[in-house]
């Protein structure tokens, strides 16, 4: 698929109880291609009543789905993965069309991760188990794991289908049913994915997808008394609001929130590899990633030669049409995000940061789209561009003297999602691993994502862990069982 094959906007509905429907209000909203500004879809706008219908469908489906043997759920999730893999080129094209990200990234990163996620949790569903616990003689104690119930899931716009897989995979493996609200900017691939959910044989009502806006559909999902848990990925400010609203019904909450990852280059690192990888640590997906390595710390002794390599490489990155496989950086996802990023670039200049490369909107043949040059600033620790999450192709670079200062600078931030250390010294690496306050520490690599490994943050980067077997715990309750075996042994009261 290319932009030329889309002759008119797609018409997309709400997916409830296995069927596509119109919203009860009749309202719709438009979805745009950020690379061209063209309308590519008209989408039914879900509201409170649509959320209620979806929750009712999920509650109705919960009994049979939760009681299905884990092997049965495993088979269906594997089938879903197979169907997505068979159509990965089509879905990658839709993802690039909707998000502005390069086709090469959508195909080999987004689709690859989504397929593997469903396969991992298809296997993980068979590993759900309790444990037996030694207790005083005459009694038998054990625990059971049970699905938590109906789950509301709210996903972001930066990796739409991948983030949906990260949420749906463990929830379905655990036996939960789902009402999912995609970001209003990027609902296309997950709504098309609903067709595969039906084709895979997943029962009606197990997955329901309600596109809409946070203030209406999202709030209704969080407030709903028959939703047992909310899983959210997005900015920290919104995560805090969700926690406040969820407290009214005491529903469980897991949050994967913002980040401002420190990427630390020591003088004994492989500078060529570190420079190249550090560029992609921040410029992948146009910088719109929660793990983006947007705080770069470089040891003073190697600063000049390292920065020469980094800037030179960054200037050669190909910005262009997302639908062309040679493009390395595409358009940012929305006008709102474009304006935010450009405002931070101006803030950096006003604060006195030194602009080393980039900083402009890409013009010429791409002037109608939301393209921003890869941008690098030489900054200081307390500048806003070095403390706040820009969520765009903007890198701030700060010098450091030694290991102790590197630790201090790395931890001097409200976020703690990811980090990286570049060194050939095992002692340095091990010390940094222990002292950095972040959920992930990469050593001599970046953006290595594997579904077997838990993912989540410290501090204001979230609550809970996605991926790995730990992700299943987000969707399971633990029930303790204690049985008197009839041995007539005295209990604790001596009776």
C-alpha positions as a printed NumPy array, in Angstrom:
array([[  0.   ,   0.   ,   0.   ],
       [  1.161,   3.564,  -0.76 ],
       [ -0.483,   6.923,  -0.293],
       [ -1.497,   6.809,  -3.936],
       [ -3.707,   3.73 ,  -3.41 ],
       [ -5.887,   5.557,  -0.862],
       [ -8.269,   7.409,  -3.169],
       [-10.662,   8.51 ,  -0.426],
       [-10.757,   8.474,   3.382],
       [-11.504,   5.192,   5.114],
       [-14.732,   4.913,   7.11 ],
       [-14.089,   3.196,  10.448],
       [-16.542,   2.235,  13.166],
       [-16.563,   1.166,  16.807],
       [-15.862,  -2.518,  17.478],
       [-18.261,  -3.864,  20.127],
       [-19.241,  -7.475,  20.782],
       [-17.574,  -8.691,  17.595],
       [-19.246,  -6.171,  15.264],
       [-18.45 ,  -2.743,  13.839],
       [-21.078,  -0.167,  14.741],
       [-21.716,   3.555,  14.605],
       [-21.462,   5.649,  17.747],
       [-24.778,   6.284,  19.503],
       [-24.227,  10.024,  19.18 ],
       [-23.545,   9.777,  15.455],
       [-20.434,  11.922,  15.894],
       [-17.249,  11.248,  13.924],
       [-13.744,  12.665,  13.85 ],
       [-11.085,  12.946,  11.164],
       [ -7.679,  11.269,  11.112],
       [ -4.814,  12.839,   9.166],
       [ -1.665,  11.757,   7.381],
       [  0.991,  13.894,   9.124],
       [  3.307,  13.661,   6.125],
       [  0.813,  15.365,   3.784],
       [ -1.926,  16.885,   5.925],
       [ -4.559,  14.876,   4.054],
       [ -7.596,  13.309,   5.745],
       [ -7.167,   9.531,   5.585],
       [-10.072,   8.349,   7.738],
       [-13.417,   9.326,   9.211],
       [-13.85 ,   7.504,  12.509],
       [-16.913,   7.005,  14.678],
       [-16.431,   8.909,  17.935],
       [-17.137,   6.792,  20.989],
       [-18.626,   8.437,  24.059],
       [-19.786,   7.423,  27.546],
       [-22.732,   5.356,  26.28 ],
       [-20.552,   3.545,  23.761],
       [-18.048,   2.738,  26.511],
       [-20.912,   1.39 ,  28.607],
       [-22.047,  -0.879,  25.778],
       [-18.494,  -2.141,  25.327],
       [-18.055,  -2.83 ,  29.042],
       [-21.34 ,  -4.757,  29.107],
       [-20.148,  -6.878,  26.173],
       [-16.807,  -7.529,  27.886],
       [-18.518,  -8.506,  31.143],
       [-20.84 , -10.891,  29.313],
       [-17.886, -12.544,  27.545],
       [-15.711, -12.777,  30.652],
       [-17.17 , -15.973,  32.092],
       [-16.537, -18.246,  29.117],
       [-13.205, -16.641,  28.197],
       [-11.798, -16.833,  31.73 ],
       [-12.874, -20.462,  32.048],
       [-11.338, -21.501,  28.73 ],
       [ -8.276, -23.71 ,  29.324],
       [ -5.006, -21.837,  28.95 ],
       [ -4.149, -24.092,  26.016],
       [ -7.212, -22.82 ,  24.178],
       [ -6.302, -19.181,  24.7  ],
       [ -2.746, -19.991,  23.635],
       [ -3.918, -21.469,  20.337],
       [ -6.048, -18.413,  19.545],
       [ -3.27 , -15.951,  20.37 ],
       [ -0.856, -17.865,  18.148],
       [ -3.396, -17.779,  15.352],
       [ -3.777, -14.043,  15.826],
       [  0.005, -13.66 ,  15.535],
       [  0.043, -15.738,  12.351],
       [ -2.709, -13.634,  10.766],
       [ -0.879, -10.401,  11.577],
       [  2.411, -11.729,  10.254],
       [  0.735, -12.742,   6.988],
       [ -0.493,  -9.149,   6.537],
       [  2.43 ,  -7.315,   8.087],
       [  3.197,  -5.292,   4.931],
       [ -0.38 ,  -4.035,   4.755],
       [ -0.459,  -3.106,   8.435],
       [  2.993,  -1.499,   8.251],
       [  1.805,   0.715,   5.407],
       [ -1.271,   1.739,   7.379],
       [  0.892,   2.481,  10.419],
       [  3.216,   4.728,   8.429],
       [  0.287,   6.397,   6.72 ],
       [ -1.29 ,   7.231,  10.065],
       [  1.743,   8.004,  12.238],
       [  4.238,   9.457,   9.76 ],
       [  6.962,   7.022,  10.791],
       [  9.209,   5.461,   8.123],
       [  7.873,   2.338,   6.423],
       [ 11.109,   0.481,   7.187],
       [ 10.508,   1.111,  10.897],
       [  6.826,   0.16 ,  10.792],
       [  7.6  ,  -3.093,   9.025],
       [ 10.678,  -4.307,  10.874],
       [ 10.164,  -2.737,  14.315],
       [  6.462,  -2.209,  14.956],
       [  5.071,  -5.252,  13.162],
       [  7.899,  -7.492,  14.3  ],
       [  7.358,  -6.534,  17.932],
       [  3.574,  -6.891,  17.728],
       [  3.73 , -10.385,  16.196],
       [  6.345, -11.574,  18.677],
       [  4.392, -10.128,  21.596],
       [  1.31 , -12.206,  20.816],
       [  3.478, -15.305,  20.355],
       [  5.237, -14.763,  23.67 ],
       [  2.016, -14.366,  25.626],
       [  0.452, -17.295,  23.782],
       [  3.17 , -19.399,  25.417],
       [  3.064, -17.488,  28.708],
       [ -0.643, -18.253,  29.151],
       [  0.321, -21.898,  29.798],
       [  2.717, -20.886,  32.594],
       [  0.156, -19.27 ,  34.89 ],
       [  0.197, -21.159,  38.17 ],
       [  0.034, -20.81 ,  41.927],
       [  2.246, -22.403,  44.553],
       [  1.952, -24.703,  47.53 ],
       [  2.982, -23.236,  50.871],
       [  4.252, -25.182,  53.925],
       [  1.906, -24.627,  56.888],
       [  1.412, -26.331,  60.276],
       [  0.608, -30.041,  60.132],
       [ -2.939, -31.016,  59.3  ],
       [ -3.552, -28.189,  56.848],
       [ -2.823, -27.736,  53.167],
       [ -2.241, -24.243,  51.729],
       [ -1.855, -23.126,  48.159],
       [ -2.472, -20.124,  45.929],
       [ -4.465, -19.8  ,  42.729],
       [ -4.104, -17.188,  39.97 ],
       [ -7.374, -15.871,  38.561],
       [ -8.034, -13.24 ,  35.871],
       [ -8.86 ,  -9.859,  37.306],
       [-11.939,  -9.34 ,  35.113],
       [-12.853,  -6.596,  32.661],
       [ -9.867,  -4.4  ,  31.813],
       [ -9.88 ,  -0.915,  30.336],
       [ -6.808,  -0.211,  28.225],
       [ -5.757,   3.192,  26.898],
       [ -2.906,   3.237,  24.393],
       [ -0.766,   6.056,  22.932],
       [ -0.208,   7.306,  19.404],
       [  3.535,   6.706,  18.971],
       [  3.505,   2.897,  18.477],
       [ -0.216,   2.198,  18.042],
       [ -0.332,  -1.48 ,  17.12 ],
       [  2.737,  -2.458,  19.147],
       [  1.327,  -0.799,  22.265],
       [ -2.008,  -2.516,  21.661],
       [ -0.181,  -5.855,  21.508],
       [  1.683,  -5.073,  24.742],
       [ -1.667,  -4.511,  26.437],
       [ -3.82 ,  -7.161,  24.755],
       [ -1.255,  -9.973,  24.882],
       [ -0.961, -10.401,  28.669],
       [ -4.592,  -9.476,  29.349],
       [ -5.964, -12.109,  26.982],
       [ -3.402, -14.687,  28.089],
       [ -4.527, -14.165,  31.688],
       [ -8.176, -14.679,  30.779],
       [ -9.356, -11.071,  31.021],
       [-11.697,  -9.348,  28.603],
       [-10.866,  -5.896,  27.28 ],
       [-12.271,  -2.524,  26.312],
       [ -9.477,  -0.693,  24.503],
       [ -9.401,   2.996,  23.629],
       [ -6.821,   3.928,  20.996],
       [ -5.37 ,   7.422,  20.719],
       [ -7.628,   9.636,  18.635],
       [ -4.684,  10.581,  16.401],
       [ -3.852,   6.984,  15.395],
       [ -6.785,   4.546,  15.586],
       [ -6.525,   3.039,  12.107],
       [ -4.348,  -0.038,  12.575],
       [ -5.979,  -1.265,  15.771],
       [ -9.465,  -0.923,  14.231],
       [ -8.324,  -2.864,  11.166],
       [ -6.705,  -5.363,  13.535],
       [-10.163,  -6.042,  14.98 ],
       [-10.918,  -7.892,  11.747],
       [ -8.069, -10.305,  12.55 ],
       [ -9.392, -10.776,  16.08 ],
       [-12.656, -12.04 ,  14.588],
       [-10.865, -14.127,  11.962],
       [ -8.698, -15.772,  14.626],
       [-11.824, -17.041,  16.375],
       [-11.546, -15.004,  19.55 ],
       [-15.121, -14.933,  20.91 ],
       [-17.357, -11.898,  20.569],
       [-17.013,  -9.39 ,  23.364],
       [-13.576, -10.539,  24.509],
       [-11.963,  -7.533,  22.796],
       [-13.885,  -4.299,  22.234],
       [-12.329,  -1.185,  20.666],
       [-13.837,   2.255,  21.198],
       [-12.065,   5.162,  19.464],
       [-12.665,   8.566,  20.99 ],
       [-11.187,  11.327,  23.077],
       [ -9.634,  11.177,  26.526],
       [-12.02 ,  13.653,  28.116],
       [-15.041,  11.593,  27.087],
       [-14.37 ,   7.969,  26.157],
       [-11.195,   7.69 ,  28.235],
       [-12.723,   9.259,  31.32 ],
       [-15.838,   7.089,  31.006],
       [-13.665,   3.967,  30.874],
       [-11.701,   4.973,  33.974],
       [-14.882,   5.906,  35.883],
       [-16.905,   2.813,  34.98 ],
       [-17.843,   0.802,  38.059],
       [-17.799,  -2.504,  36.173],
       [-14.215,  -2.084,  34.932],
       [-11.848,  -3.919,  37.279],
       [ -8.553,  -2.468,  36.117],
       [ -7.096,   0.296,  33.967],
       [ -3.863,  -0.112,  32.001],
       [ -2.53 ,   3.128,  30.528],
       [  0.468,   4.154,  28.456],
       [  1.02 ,   7.86 ,  27.916],
       [  2.337,  11.025,  29.502],
       [  2.845,  11.298,  33.247],
       [  0.374,  14.164,  33.702],
       [ -2.451,  12.054,  32.282],
       [ -1.36 ,   9.04 ,  34.338],
       [ -1.737,  11.068,  37.524],
       [ -5.253,  12.128,  36.529],
       [ -6.166,   8.498,  35.833],
       [ -4.942,   7.452,  39.277],
       [ -7.091,  10.152,  40.879],
       [-10.232,   9.097,  38.996],
       [ -9.605,   5.376,  39.481],
       [ -9.346,   5.907,  43.232],
       [-13.089,   6.637,  43.369],
       [-13.845,   3.003,  42.512],
       [-10.57 ,   1.574,  43.869],
       [ -9.881,  -0.2  ,  40.592],
       [ -6.365,  -1.421,  40.021],
       [ -4.103,   0.692,  37.832],
       [ -0.893,   0.043,  35.9  ],
       [  0.89 ,   2.92 ,  34.212],
       [  3.703,   3.146,  31.658],
       [  4.496,   6.843,  31.569],
       [  7.066,   9.362,  30.451],
       [ 10.821,   9.229,  30.289],
       [ 13.916,  11.352,  29.841],
       [ 16.529,   8.659,  29.518],
       [ 20.196,   9.378,  30.271],
       [ 22.636,   7.921,  27.735],
       [ 26.138,   8.024,  29.245],
       [ 29.356,   7.818,  27.208],
       [ 32.579,   7.084,  29.106],
       [ 36.021,   7.788,  27.646],
       [ 36.831,   4.085,  27.182],
       [ 33.759,   3.363,  25.054],
       [ 33.755,   2.348,  21.398],
       [ 33.154,   5.899,  20.19 ],
       [ 32.117,   5.062,  16.632],
       [ 29.461,   2.585,  17.74 ],
       [ 28.353,   4.804,  20.623],
       [ 27.928,   7.842,  18.362],
       [ 25.923,   5.996,  15.728],
       [ 23.718,   4.234,  18.272],
       [ 23.217,   7.39 ,  20.336],
       [ 21.801,   9.125,  17.275],
       [ 19.21 ,   6.379,  16.833],
       [ 18.588,   6.268,  20.569],
       [ 16.961,   9.682,  20.222],
       [ 15.923,   9.945,  16.566],
       [ 14.143,   6.587,  16.211],
       [ 10.44 ,   7.198,  15.561],
       [ 11.2  ,  10.922,  15.23 ],
       [ 12.112,  10.964,  18.925],
       [  8.568,   9.998,  19.871],
       [  9.443,   7.158,  22.227],
       [  9.204,   6.994,  26.009],
       [ 12.684,   5.412,  26.162],
       [ 14.238,   8.   ,  23.853],
       [ 17.84 ,   8.672,  24.868],
       [ 17.293,  12.414,  24.809],
       [ 19.778,  13.247,  27.61 ],
       [ 23.282,  12.503,  26.369],
       [ 26.144,  12.714,  28.863],
       [ 29.668,  12.647,  27.409],
       [ 32.881,  12.495,  29.43 ],
       [ 34.924,  15.684,  29.057],
       [ 38.099,  13.964,  27.868],
       [ 36.442,  12.635,  24.706],
       [ 33.824,  15.319,  24.177],
       [ 35.268,  17.032,  21.05 ],
       [ 35.948,  13.892,  19.022],
       [ 32.737,  12.176,  20.085],
       [ 30.553,  15.158,  19.227],
       [ 32.206,  15.492,  15.829],
       [ 31.219,  11.899,  15.056],
       [ 27.688,  12.302,  16.409],
       [ 26.906,  15.544,  14.606],
       [ 28.409,  14.313,  11.35 ],
       [ 26.339,  11.125,  11.461],
       [ 23.15 ,  12.969,  12.42 ],
       [ 23.473,  15.345,   9.473],
       [ 23.472,  12.352,   7.097],
       [ 20.191,  10.87 ,   8.375],
       [ 17.628,  10.775,   5.566],
       [ 14.42 ,  12.675,   6.321],
       [ 11.699,  12.019,   3.769],
       [  8.528,  10.346,   2.564],
       [  7.548,   7.763,   5.21 ],
       [  6.254,   5.39 ,   2.535],
       [  9.697,   5.018,   0.924],
       [ 11.895,   2.268,   2.361],
       [ 15.02 ,   4.443,   2.137],
       [ 13.588,   7.046,   4.534],
       [ 15.096,   7.009,   8.027],
       [ 13.068,   9.787,   9.69 ],
       [  9.503,  10.658,   8.761],
       [  6.962,  13.166,  10.009],
       [  5.961,  13.718,  13.632],
       [  2.501,  12.434,  14.377],
       [  0.298,  15.514,  14.706],
       [  0.166,  19.289,  14.466],
       [ -0.128,  19.479,  18.239],
       [  3.048,  17.454,  18.694],
       [  4.857,  19.426,  15.986],
       [  4.028,  22.701,  17.727],
       [  5.194,  21.333,  21.088],
       [  8.54 ,  20.166,  19.691],
       [  9.188,  23.432,  17.866],
       [  8.362,  25.368,  21.041],
       [ 10.992,  23.37 ,  22.933],
       [ 13.557,  24.127,  20.236],
       [ 12.831,  27.833,  20.781],
       [ 13.041,  27.361,  24.552],
       [ 16.454,  25.761,  24.109],
       [ 17.685,  28.758,  22.122],
       [ 16.228,  31.218,  24.657],
       [ 17.91 ,  29.398,  27.543],
       [ 21.287,  29.707,  25.838],
       [ 21.745,  26.159,  24.614],
       [ 24.144,  25.936,  21.674],
       [ 22.469,  24.574,  18.536],
       [ 24.873,  22.144,  16.862],
       [ 22.645,  20.904,  14.056],
       [ 19.016,  20.955,  12.921],
       [ 16.366,  22.999,  14.684],
       [ 14.155,  23.702,  11.68 ],
       [ 11.023,  22.48 ,   9.966],
       [ 11.905,  20.606,   6.793],
       [ 10.764,  22.594,   3.785],
       [ 10.839,  22.103,   0.027],
       [  8.821,  19.137,  -1.197],
       [  7.952,  18.236,   2.397],
       [  6.671,  21.677,   3.412],
       [  3.055,  20.454,   3.701],
       [  4.039,  17.776,   6.197],
       [  5.134,  17.825,   9.823],
       [  8.851,  17.14 ,   9.312],
       [ 11.526,  18.359,  11.749],
       [ 15.279,  18.138,  11.259],
       [ 17.274,  15.951,  13.657],
       [ 18.306,  18.508,  16.271],
       [ 21.225,  18.524,  18.725],
       [ 21.871,  21.089,  21.456],
       [ 24.856,  21.515,  23.708],
       [ 23.096,  22.194,  27.017],
       [ 23.465,  22.394,  30.775],
       [ 21.848,  20.121,  33.344],
       [ 18.98 ,  22.361,  34.494],
       [ 17.836,  23.595,  31.08 ],
       [ 14.254,  22.636,  30.32 ],
       [ 15.239,  20.771,  27.156],
       [ 17.427,  18.571,  29.37 ],
       [ 14.85 ,  18.049,  32.118],
       [ 11.468,  17.855,  30.389],
       [ 10.173,  15.266,  27.944],
       [ 10.247,  16.899,  24.508],
       [  9.092,  13.727,  22.72 ],
       [ 10.631,  14.719,  19.427],
       [ 13.928,  14.552,  17.477],
       [ 15.73 ,  16.839,  19.918],
       [ 18.881,  15.815,  21.812],
       [ 20.533,  17.732,  24.651],
       [ 24.203,  17.006,  25.38 ],
       [ 25.956,  17.686,  28.701],
       [ 29.59 ,  17.058,  29.698],
       [ 30.636,  15.192,  32.843],
       [ 33.971,  14.69 ,  34.606],
       [ 33.879,  11.291,  36.286],
       [ 31.683,   8.37 ,  37.318],
       [ 30.313,  10.058,  40.438],
       [ 29.171,  13.093,  38.489],
       [ 27.661,  10.851,  35.806],
       [ 25.537,   9.107,  38.445],
       [ 24.446,  12.428,  39.93 ],
       [ 23.45 ,  13.88 ,  36.552],
       [ 21.696,  10.721,  35.388],
       [ 19.491,  10.527,  38.484],
       [ 18.739,  14.247,  38.581],
       [ 15.37 ,  13.932,  36.853],
       [ 11.77 ,  13.074,  37.738],
       [ 11.72 ,  10.132,  35.328],
       [ 13.322,   6.702,  35.56 ],
       [ 12.218,   4.549,  32.65 ],
       [ 15.376,   3.703,  30.698],
       [ 19.086,   4.49 ,  30.578],
       [ 22.284,   3.422,  28.873],
       [ 25.989,   3.204,  29.694],
       [ 28.842,   2.957,  27.197],
       [ 32.163,   1.661,  28.554],
       [ 34.671,  -1.16 ,  28.101],
       [ 35.269,  -1.344,  31.864],
       [ 33.167,  -3.987,  33.629],
       [ 33.592,  -2.297,  37.011],
       [ 32.328,   1.003,  35.625],
       [ 29.382,  -0.725,  33.963],
       [ 28.444,  -2.674,  37.082],
       [ 28.687,   0.394,  39.31 ],
       [ 26.449,   2.404,  36.993],
       [ 23.935,  -0.445,  36.726],
       [ 23.564,  -0.471,  40.51 ],
       [ 23.364,   3.291,  40.972],
       [ 21.149,   4.438,  38.089],
       [ 17.505,   4.719,  39.13 ],
       [ 15.764,   3.367,  36.045],
       [ 13.73 ,   0.325,  35.096],
       [ 16.095,  -0.577,  32.24 ],
       [ 19.85 ,  -0.119,  31.934],
       [ 21.362,  -0.904,  28.548],
       [ 25.114,  -1.45 ,  28.415],
       [ 26.895,  -0.792,  25.097],
       [ 23.574,  -0.941,  23.251],
       [ 20.247,   0.894,  23.073],
       [ 16.61 ,   0.162,  22.277],
       [ 17.097,  -3.589,  22.593],
       [ 13.54 ,  -4.747,  23.318],
       [ 12.755,  -8.372,  24.084],
       [  9.379,  -9.659,  25.272],
       [ 10.967, -12.034,  27.751],
       [ 12.364,  -9.054,  29.692],
       [ 10.173,  -6.924,  32.014],
       [  9.729,  -3.276,  31.022],
       [  8.697,  -0.38 ,  33.244],
       [  9.889,   2.573,  35.23 ],
       [ 11.073,   4.014,  38.511],
       [  9.883,   7.33 ,  39.968],
       [  7.331,   9.164,  37.782],
       [  7.797,   6.808,  34.844],
       [  5.047,   4.475,  35.957],
       [  3.677,   1.633,  38.045],
       [  4.081,  -2.042,  37.17 ],
       [  6.018,  -3.958,  34.538],
       [  4.957,  -4.798,  31.015],
       [  6.427,  -7.704,  29.074],
       [  8.036, -10.737,  30.607],
       [  6.104, -13.077,  32.846],
       [  5.727, -10.187,  35.29 ],
       [  3.256,  -8.58 ,  32.884],
       [  0.768, -11.355,  33.633],
       [  0.658, -10.237,  37.268],
       [ -0.951,  -6.976,  36.126],
       [ -4.004,  -8.956,  35.033],
       [ -4.214, -11.646,  37.723],
       [ -5.543, -11.861,  41.266],
       [ -3.918, -14.181,  43.813],
       [ -6.318, -16.301,  45.853],
       [ -5.017, -18.062,  48.967],
       [ -6.591, -21.402,  49.898],
       [ -6.148, -23.14 ,  53.276],
       [ -7.723, -26.57 ,  53.757],
       [ -8.136, -28.446,  57.036],
       [ -7.183, -31.993,  56.038],
       [ -9.249, -33.554,  58.862],
       [ -6.288, -34.603,  60.982],
       [ -7.915, -33.232,  64.143],
       [ -4.894, -31.034,  64.835],
       [ -5.37 , -28.072,  67.197],
       [ -5.74 , -24.701,  65.53 ],
       [ -4.03 , -21.523,  66.646],
       [ -6.627, -20.998,  69.375],
       [ -6.014, -24.426,  70.883],
       [ -9.582, -25.581,  70.102]])
